[in-house]
Coordinates of C-alpha atoms and ligand atoms in Angstrom, one line a residue:
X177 CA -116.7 -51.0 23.3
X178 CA -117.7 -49.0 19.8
X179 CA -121.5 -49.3 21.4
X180 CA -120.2 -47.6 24.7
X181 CA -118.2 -44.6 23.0
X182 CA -120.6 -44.0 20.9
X183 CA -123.7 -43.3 23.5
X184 CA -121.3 -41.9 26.0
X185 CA -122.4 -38.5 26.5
X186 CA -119.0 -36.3 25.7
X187 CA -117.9 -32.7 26.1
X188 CA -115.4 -31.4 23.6
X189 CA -112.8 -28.6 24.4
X190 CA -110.2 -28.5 21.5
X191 CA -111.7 -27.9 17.8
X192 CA -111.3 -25.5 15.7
X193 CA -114.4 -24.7 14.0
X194 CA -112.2 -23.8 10.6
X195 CA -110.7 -27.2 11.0
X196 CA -114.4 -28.5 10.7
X197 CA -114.9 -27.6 7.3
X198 CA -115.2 -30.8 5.2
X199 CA -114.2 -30.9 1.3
X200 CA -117.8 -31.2 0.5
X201 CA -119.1 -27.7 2.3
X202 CA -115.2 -26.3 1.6
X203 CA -116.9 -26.4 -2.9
X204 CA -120.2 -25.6 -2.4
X205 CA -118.9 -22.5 -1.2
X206 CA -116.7 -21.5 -3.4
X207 CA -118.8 -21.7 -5.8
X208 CA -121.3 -19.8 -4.0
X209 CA -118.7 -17.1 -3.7
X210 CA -116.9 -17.3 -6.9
X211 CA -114.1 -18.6 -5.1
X212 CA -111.3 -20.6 -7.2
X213 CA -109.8 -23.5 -5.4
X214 CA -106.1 -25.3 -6.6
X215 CA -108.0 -28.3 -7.0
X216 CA -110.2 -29.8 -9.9
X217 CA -112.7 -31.8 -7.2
X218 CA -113.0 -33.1 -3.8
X219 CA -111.1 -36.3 -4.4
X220 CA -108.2 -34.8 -4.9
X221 CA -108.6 -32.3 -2.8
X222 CA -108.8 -35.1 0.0
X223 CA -105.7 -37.0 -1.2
X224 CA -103.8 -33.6 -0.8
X225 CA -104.5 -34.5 3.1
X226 CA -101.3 -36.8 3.6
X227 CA -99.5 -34.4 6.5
X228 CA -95.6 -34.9 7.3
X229 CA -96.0 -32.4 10.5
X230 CA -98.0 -29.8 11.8
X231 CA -97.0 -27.2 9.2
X232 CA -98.0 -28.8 5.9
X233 CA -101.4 -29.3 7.4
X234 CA -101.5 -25.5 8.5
X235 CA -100.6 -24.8 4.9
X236 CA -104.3 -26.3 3.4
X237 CA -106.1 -25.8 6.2
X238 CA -105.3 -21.6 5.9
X239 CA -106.3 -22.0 1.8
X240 CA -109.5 -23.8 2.9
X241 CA -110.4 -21.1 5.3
X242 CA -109.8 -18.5 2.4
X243 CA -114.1 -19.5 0.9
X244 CA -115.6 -18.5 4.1
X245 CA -116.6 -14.9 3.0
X246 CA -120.7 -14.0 4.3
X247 CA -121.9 -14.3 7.8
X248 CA -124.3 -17.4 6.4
X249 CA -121.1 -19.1 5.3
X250 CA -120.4 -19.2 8.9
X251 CA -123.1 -20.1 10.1
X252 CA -123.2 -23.3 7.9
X253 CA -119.8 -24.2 8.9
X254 CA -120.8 -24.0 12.6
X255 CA -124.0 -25.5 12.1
X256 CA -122.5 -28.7 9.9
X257 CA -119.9 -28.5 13.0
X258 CA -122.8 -28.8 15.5
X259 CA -125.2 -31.6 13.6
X260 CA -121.7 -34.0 13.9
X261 CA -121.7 -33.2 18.0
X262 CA -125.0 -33.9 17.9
X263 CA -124.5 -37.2 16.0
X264 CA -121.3 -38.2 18.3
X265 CA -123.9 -37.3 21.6
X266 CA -121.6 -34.2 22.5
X267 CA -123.4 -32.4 24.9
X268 CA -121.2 -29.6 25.3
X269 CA -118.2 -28.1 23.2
X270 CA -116.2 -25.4 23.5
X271 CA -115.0 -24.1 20.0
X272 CA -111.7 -22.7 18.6
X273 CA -111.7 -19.6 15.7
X274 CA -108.9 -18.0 14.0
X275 CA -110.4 -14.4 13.2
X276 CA -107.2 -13.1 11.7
X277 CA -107.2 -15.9 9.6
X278 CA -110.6 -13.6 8.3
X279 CA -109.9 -10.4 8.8
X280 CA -106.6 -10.3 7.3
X281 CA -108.7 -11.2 4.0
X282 CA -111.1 -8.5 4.5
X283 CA -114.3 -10.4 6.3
X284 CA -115.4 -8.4 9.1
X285 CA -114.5 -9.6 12.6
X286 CA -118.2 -8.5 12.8
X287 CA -119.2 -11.1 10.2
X288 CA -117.4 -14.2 11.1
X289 CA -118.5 -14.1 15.4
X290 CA -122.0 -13.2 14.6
X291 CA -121.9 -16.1 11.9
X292 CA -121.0 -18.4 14.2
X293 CA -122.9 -17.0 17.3
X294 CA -125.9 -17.5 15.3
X295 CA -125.7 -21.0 14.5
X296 CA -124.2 -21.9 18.6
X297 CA -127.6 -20.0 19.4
X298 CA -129.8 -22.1 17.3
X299 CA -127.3 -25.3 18.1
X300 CA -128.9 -24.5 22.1
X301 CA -132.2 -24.6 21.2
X302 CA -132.5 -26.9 18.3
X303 CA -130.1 -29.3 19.3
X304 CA -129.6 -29.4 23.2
X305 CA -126.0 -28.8 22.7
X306 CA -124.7 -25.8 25.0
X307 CA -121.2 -24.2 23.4
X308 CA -118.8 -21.5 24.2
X309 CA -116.6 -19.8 21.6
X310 CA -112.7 -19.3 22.5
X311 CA -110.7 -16.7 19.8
X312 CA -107.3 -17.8 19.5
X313 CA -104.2 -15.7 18.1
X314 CA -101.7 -16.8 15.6
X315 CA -98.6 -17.4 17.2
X316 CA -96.7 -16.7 13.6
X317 CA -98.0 -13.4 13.8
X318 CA -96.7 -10.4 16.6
X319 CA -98.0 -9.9 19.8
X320 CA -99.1 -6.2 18.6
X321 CA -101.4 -8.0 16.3
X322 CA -102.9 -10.4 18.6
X323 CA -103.8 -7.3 21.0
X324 CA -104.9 -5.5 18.0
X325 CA -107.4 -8.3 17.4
X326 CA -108.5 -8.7 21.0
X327 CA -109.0 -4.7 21.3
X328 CA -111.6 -5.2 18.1
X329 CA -112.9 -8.5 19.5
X330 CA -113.7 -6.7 23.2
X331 CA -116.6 -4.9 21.3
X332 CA -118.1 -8.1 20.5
X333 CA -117.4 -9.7 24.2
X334 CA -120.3 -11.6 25.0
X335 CA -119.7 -13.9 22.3
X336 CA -117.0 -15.5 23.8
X337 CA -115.3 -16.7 27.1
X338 CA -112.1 -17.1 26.8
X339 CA -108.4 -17.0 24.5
X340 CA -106.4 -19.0 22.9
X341 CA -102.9 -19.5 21.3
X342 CA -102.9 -21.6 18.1
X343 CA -100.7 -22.1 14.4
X344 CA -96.8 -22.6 14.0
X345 CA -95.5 -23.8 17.5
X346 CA -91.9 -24.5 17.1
X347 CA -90.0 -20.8 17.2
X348 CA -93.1 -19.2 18.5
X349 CA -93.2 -19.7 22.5
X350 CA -95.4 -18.7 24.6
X351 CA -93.5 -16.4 26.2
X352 CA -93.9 -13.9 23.3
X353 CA -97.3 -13.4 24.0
X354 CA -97.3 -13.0 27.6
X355 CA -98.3 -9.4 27.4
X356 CA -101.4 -10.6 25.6
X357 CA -102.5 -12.9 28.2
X358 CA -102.1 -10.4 30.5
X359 CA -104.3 -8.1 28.7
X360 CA -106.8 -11.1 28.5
X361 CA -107.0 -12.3 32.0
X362 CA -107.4 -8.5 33.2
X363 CA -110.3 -8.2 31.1
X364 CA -111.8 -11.4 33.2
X365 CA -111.3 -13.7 29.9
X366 CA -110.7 -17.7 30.3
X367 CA -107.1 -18.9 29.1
X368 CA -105.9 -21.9 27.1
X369 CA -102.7 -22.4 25.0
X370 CA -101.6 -25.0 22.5
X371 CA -98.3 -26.3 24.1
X372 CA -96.2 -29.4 23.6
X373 CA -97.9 -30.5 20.6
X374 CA -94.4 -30.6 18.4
X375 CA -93.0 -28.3 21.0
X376 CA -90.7 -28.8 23.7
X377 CA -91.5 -29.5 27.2
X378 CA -90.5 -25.8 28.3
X379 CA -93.4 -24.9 25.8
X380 CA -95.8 -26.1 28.7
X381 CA -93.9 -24.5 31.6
X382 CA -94.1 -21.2 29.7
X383 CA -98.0 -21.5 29.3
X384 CA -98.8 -22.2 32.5
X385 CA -96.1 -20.0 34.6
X386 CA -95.9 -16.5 32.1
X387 CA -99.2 -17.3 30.4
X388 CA -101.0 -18.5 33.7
X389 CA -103.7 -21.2 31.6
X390 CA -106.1 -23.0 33.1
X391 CA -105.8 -25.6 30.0
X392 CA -103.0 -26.8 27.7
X393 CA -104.1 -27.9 24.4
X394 CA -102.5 -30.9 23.3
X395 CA -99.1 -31.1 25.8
X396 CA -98.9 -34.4 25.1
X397 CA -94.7 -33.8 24.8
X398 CA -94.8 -33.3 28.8
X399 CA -93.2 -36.9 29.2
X400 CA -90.1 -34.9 28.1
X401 CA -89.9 -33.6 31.7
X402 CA -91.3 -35.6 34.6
X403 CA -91.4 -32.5 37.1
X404 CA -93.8 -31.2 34.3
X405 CA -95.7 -34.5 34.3
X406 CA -95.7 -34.3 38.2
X407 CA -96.4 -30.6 38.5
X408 CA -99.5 -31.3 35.4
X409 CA -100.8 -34.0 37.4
X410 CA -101.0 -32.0 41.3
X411 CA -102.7 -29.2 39.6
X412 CA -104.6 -31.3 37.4
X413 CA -104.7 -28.3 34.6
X414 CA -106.3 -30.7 32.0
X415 CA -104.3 -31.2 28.6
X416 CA -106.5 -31.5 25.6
X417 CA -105.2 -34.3 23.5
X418 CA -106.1 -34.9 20.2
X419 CA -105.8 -38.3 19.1
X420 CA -106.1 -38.8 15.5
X421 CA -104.6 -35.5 15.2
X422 CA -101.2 -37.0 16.6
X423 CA -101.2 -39.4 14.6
X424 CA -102.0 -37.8 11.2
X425 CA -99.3 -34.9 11.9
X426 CA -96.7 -37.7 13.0
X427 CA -96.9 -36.3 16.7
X428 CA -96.9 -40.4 17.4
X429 CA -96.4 -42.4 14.7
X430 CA -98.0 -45.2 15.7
X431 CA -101.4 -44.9 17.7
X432 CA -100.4 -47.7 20.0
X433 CA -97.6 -45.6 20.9
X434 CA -99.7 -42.7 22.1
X435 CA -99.1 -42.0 25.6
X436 CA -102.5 -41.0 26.4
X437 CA -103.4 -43.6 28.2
X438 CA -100.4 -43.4 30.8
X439 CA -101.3 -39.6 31.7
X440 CA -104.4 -40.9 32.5
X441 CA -103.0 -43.7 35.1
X442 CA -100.1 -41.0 36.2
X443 CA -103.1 -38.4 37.6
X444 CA -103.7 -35.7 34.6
X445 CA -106.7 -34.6 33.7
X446 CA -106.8 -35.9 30.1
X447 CA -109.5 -35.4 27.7
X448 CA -110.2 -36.9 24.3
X449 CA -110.7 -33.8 21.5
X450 CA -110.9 -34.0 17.2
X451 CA -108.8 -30.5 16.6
X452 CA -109.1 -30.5 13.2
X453 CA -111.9 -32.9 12.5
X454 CA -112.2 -32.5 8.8
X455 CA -108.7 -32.8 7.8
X456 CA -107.5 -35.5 10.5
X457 CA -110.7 -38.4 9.6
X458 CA -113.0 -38.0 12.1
X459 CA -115.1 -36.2 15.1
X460 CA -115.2 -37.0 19.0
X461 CA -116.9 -40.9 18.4
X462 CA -114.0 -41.4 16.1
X463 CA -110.9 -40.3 18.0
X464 CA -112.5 -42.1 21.4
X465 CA -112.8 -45.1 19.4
X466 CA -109.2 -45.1 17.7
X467 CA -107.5 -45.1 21.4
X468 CA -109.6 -48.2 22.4
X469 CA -108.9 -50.1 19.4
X470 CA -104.8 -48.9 19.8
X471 CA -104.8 -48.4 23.6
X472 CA -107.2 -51.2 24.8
X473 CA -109.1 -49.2 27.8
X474 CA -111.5 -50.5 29.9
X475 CA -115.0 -48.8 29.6
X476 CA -114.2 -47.1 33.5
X477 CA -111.2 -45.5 31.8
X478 CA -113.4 -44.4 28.5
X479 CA -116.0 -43.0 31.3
X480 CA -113.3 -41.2 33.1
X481 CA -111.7 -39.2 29.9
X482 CA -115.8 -37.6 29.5
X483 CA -115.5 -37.2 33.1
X484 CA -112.4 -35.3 32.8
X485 CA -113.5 -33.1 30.1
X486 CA -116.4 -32.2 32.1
X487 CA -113.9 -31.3 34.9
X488 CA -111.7 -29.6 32.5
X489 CA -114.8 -27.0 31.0
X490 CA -115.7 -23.6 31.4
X491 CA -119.3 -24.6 33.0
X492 CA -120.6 -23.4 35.5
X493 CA -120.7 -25.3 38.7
X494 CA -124.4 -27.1 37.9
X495 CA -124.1 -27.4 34.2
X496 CA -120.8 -29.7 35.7
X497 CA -122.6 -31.5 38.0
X498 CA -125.5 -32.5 36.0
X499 CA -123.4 -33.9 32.9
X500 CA -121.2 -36.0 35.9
X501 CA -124.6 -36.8 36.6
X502 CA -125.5 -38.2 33.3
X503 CA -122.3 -39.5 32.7
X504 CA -122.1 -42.0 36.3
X505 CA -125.6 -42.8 35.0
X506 CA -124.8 -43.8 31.4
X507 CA -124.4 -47.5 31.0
X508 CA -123.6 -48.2 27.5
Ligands
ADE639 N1 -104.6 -24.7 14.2 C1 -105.5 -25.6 13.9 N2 -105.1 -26.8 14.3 C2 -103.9 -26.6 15.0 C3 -103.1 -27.5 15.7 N3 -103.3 -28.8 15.8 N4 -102.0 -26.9 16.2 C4 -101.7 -25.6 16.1 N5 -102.5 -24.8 15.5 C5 -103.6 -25.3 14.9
ZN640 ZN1 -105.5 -27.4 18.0

């Protein structure tokens, strides 16, 4: 089974590229910027990676962020991002950034998309791996800011496809950003929302009926509500789930517990994502592999999660076809 996941080709849909910076890149640039960090050296900077929930991981991974400075520091965090994909046989991945989580320090929204446009560019060419860029908005923040941010963002609008809705869930719904979707879909953007990750079931109804998604990131809380599961499954709007993530921010607190699995056999487009890869111990090859050793999956259902995620992208019509293609064709 490790043999099969890790030549299966794979798409990935839910990572944010700040969630991709590793201790190791995280030092050498802050020294290169003169940057101090709250801890002496990498090792204990890692053991400071023991999460209770989805907060005290947001809490490290917004002081990480804070030595990305230059466009080249970017770029190398992209590029790092990409060589993994490359590594883990992702052919295509669709990548989260936080650019208030920049700008609010002063980096230029300028600086941080063409940073990362840069390296996706060279990731094409160099690497074979195609990639799409989604900005998502902090839900702790207002709704005035996240249109703010989009309004600067618009000049820069063929660096990206689509938005997203990321950070603190619990006491920030959806619904308080409706007006920004809005905004978003009329300016012929894609839309995706974290829901259901530590949030309620009514989380996921809000994304999909006031923020009208065409993905929900995580929603693995839908088994709250078995309309929802029903109502997921019909549609088949794809939930991103993110395995390893679950189970280091005590989402599940077992991995065999992880329902993943049993959206699969209900009907829902499930896909297999890192989220954080950096800060949660490992990439796409390493979350596929820790629901086969918890979940026991035949290879068919391993094939059918890259098939999914293939269904679930912003591709075109033949960029989809030709990865089903290659997919159907891999035998492991
Ligand atoms: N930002 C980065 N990772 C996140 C997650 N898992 N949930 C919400 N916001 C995030
Ligand atoms: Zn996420």
């Amino acid at each position: 089974m490790d043999r099969f996941i890790e030549g299966l080709p794979k798409v990935e849909l839910h990572m944010h590229l700040e969630g991709s910076l590793e201790p190791e890149l995280m030092f050498r640039l802050a020294e290169r910027n003169g940057v101090t960090l709250p801890y002496p050296d990498i090792e204990t900077l890692r053991q400071a990676y023991d999460f209770h929930n989805l907060q005290s991981f947001l809490d490290l991974y917004y002081q990480g962020a804070q030595v990305l400075l230059t466009e080249q520091d970017f770029y190398d965090l992209a590029w790092a991002y990409l060589e993994r994909c490359a590594e883990d046989n992702v052919r295509h991945t669709e990548i989260f950034f936080d650019p208030q989580t920049h700008t609010s320090r002063g980096v230029p929204f300028k600086t941080v998309i063409q940073g990362i446009s840069r390296a996706l560019k060279d990731g094409e060419q160099k690497l074979k791996i195609s990639s799409y860029l989604i900005l998502c908005v902090l839900r702790h923040l207002s709704e005035a800011e996240a249109i703010k941010t989009l309004e600067e963002a618009l000049a820069y609008k063929e660096h990206f496809i689509g938005v997203g809705l990321d950070s603190s869930e619990v006491g920030n719904p959806p619904a308080n950003f409706a007006g920004f979707f809005d905004l978003a879909r009329q300016q012929g953007l894609k839309l995706v929302a974290h829901a259901g990750e530590e949030g309620p079931a009514d989380y996921i109804w809000q994304a999909l009926d006031l923020l009208q998604v065409s993905r929900i990131d995580h929603g693995v809380n839908c088994t709250e509500d078995p309309k929802l599961v029903q109502r997921l499954a019909d549609s088949r709007v794809p939930l991103t789930v993110c395995p390893l993530s679950n189970l280091k921010l005590k989402v599940v607190d077992e991995m065999e517990q992880h329902n993943l699995l049993k959206l699969l056999h209900s009907g829902l487009c499930v896909t297999v994502n890192s989220d954080d890869p950096a800060y949660f111990g490992g990439y796409m090859t390493q979350n596929f592999k820790a629901i086969a050793e918890a979940l026991n999956p035949d290879c068919e259902e391993i094939r059918q999660l890259s098939l999914n995620a293939v269904e679930a992208s912003f591709l075109p019509d033949s960029a989809k076809r030709e990865l089903v293609q290659e997919i159907l064709r891999y035998q492991g």
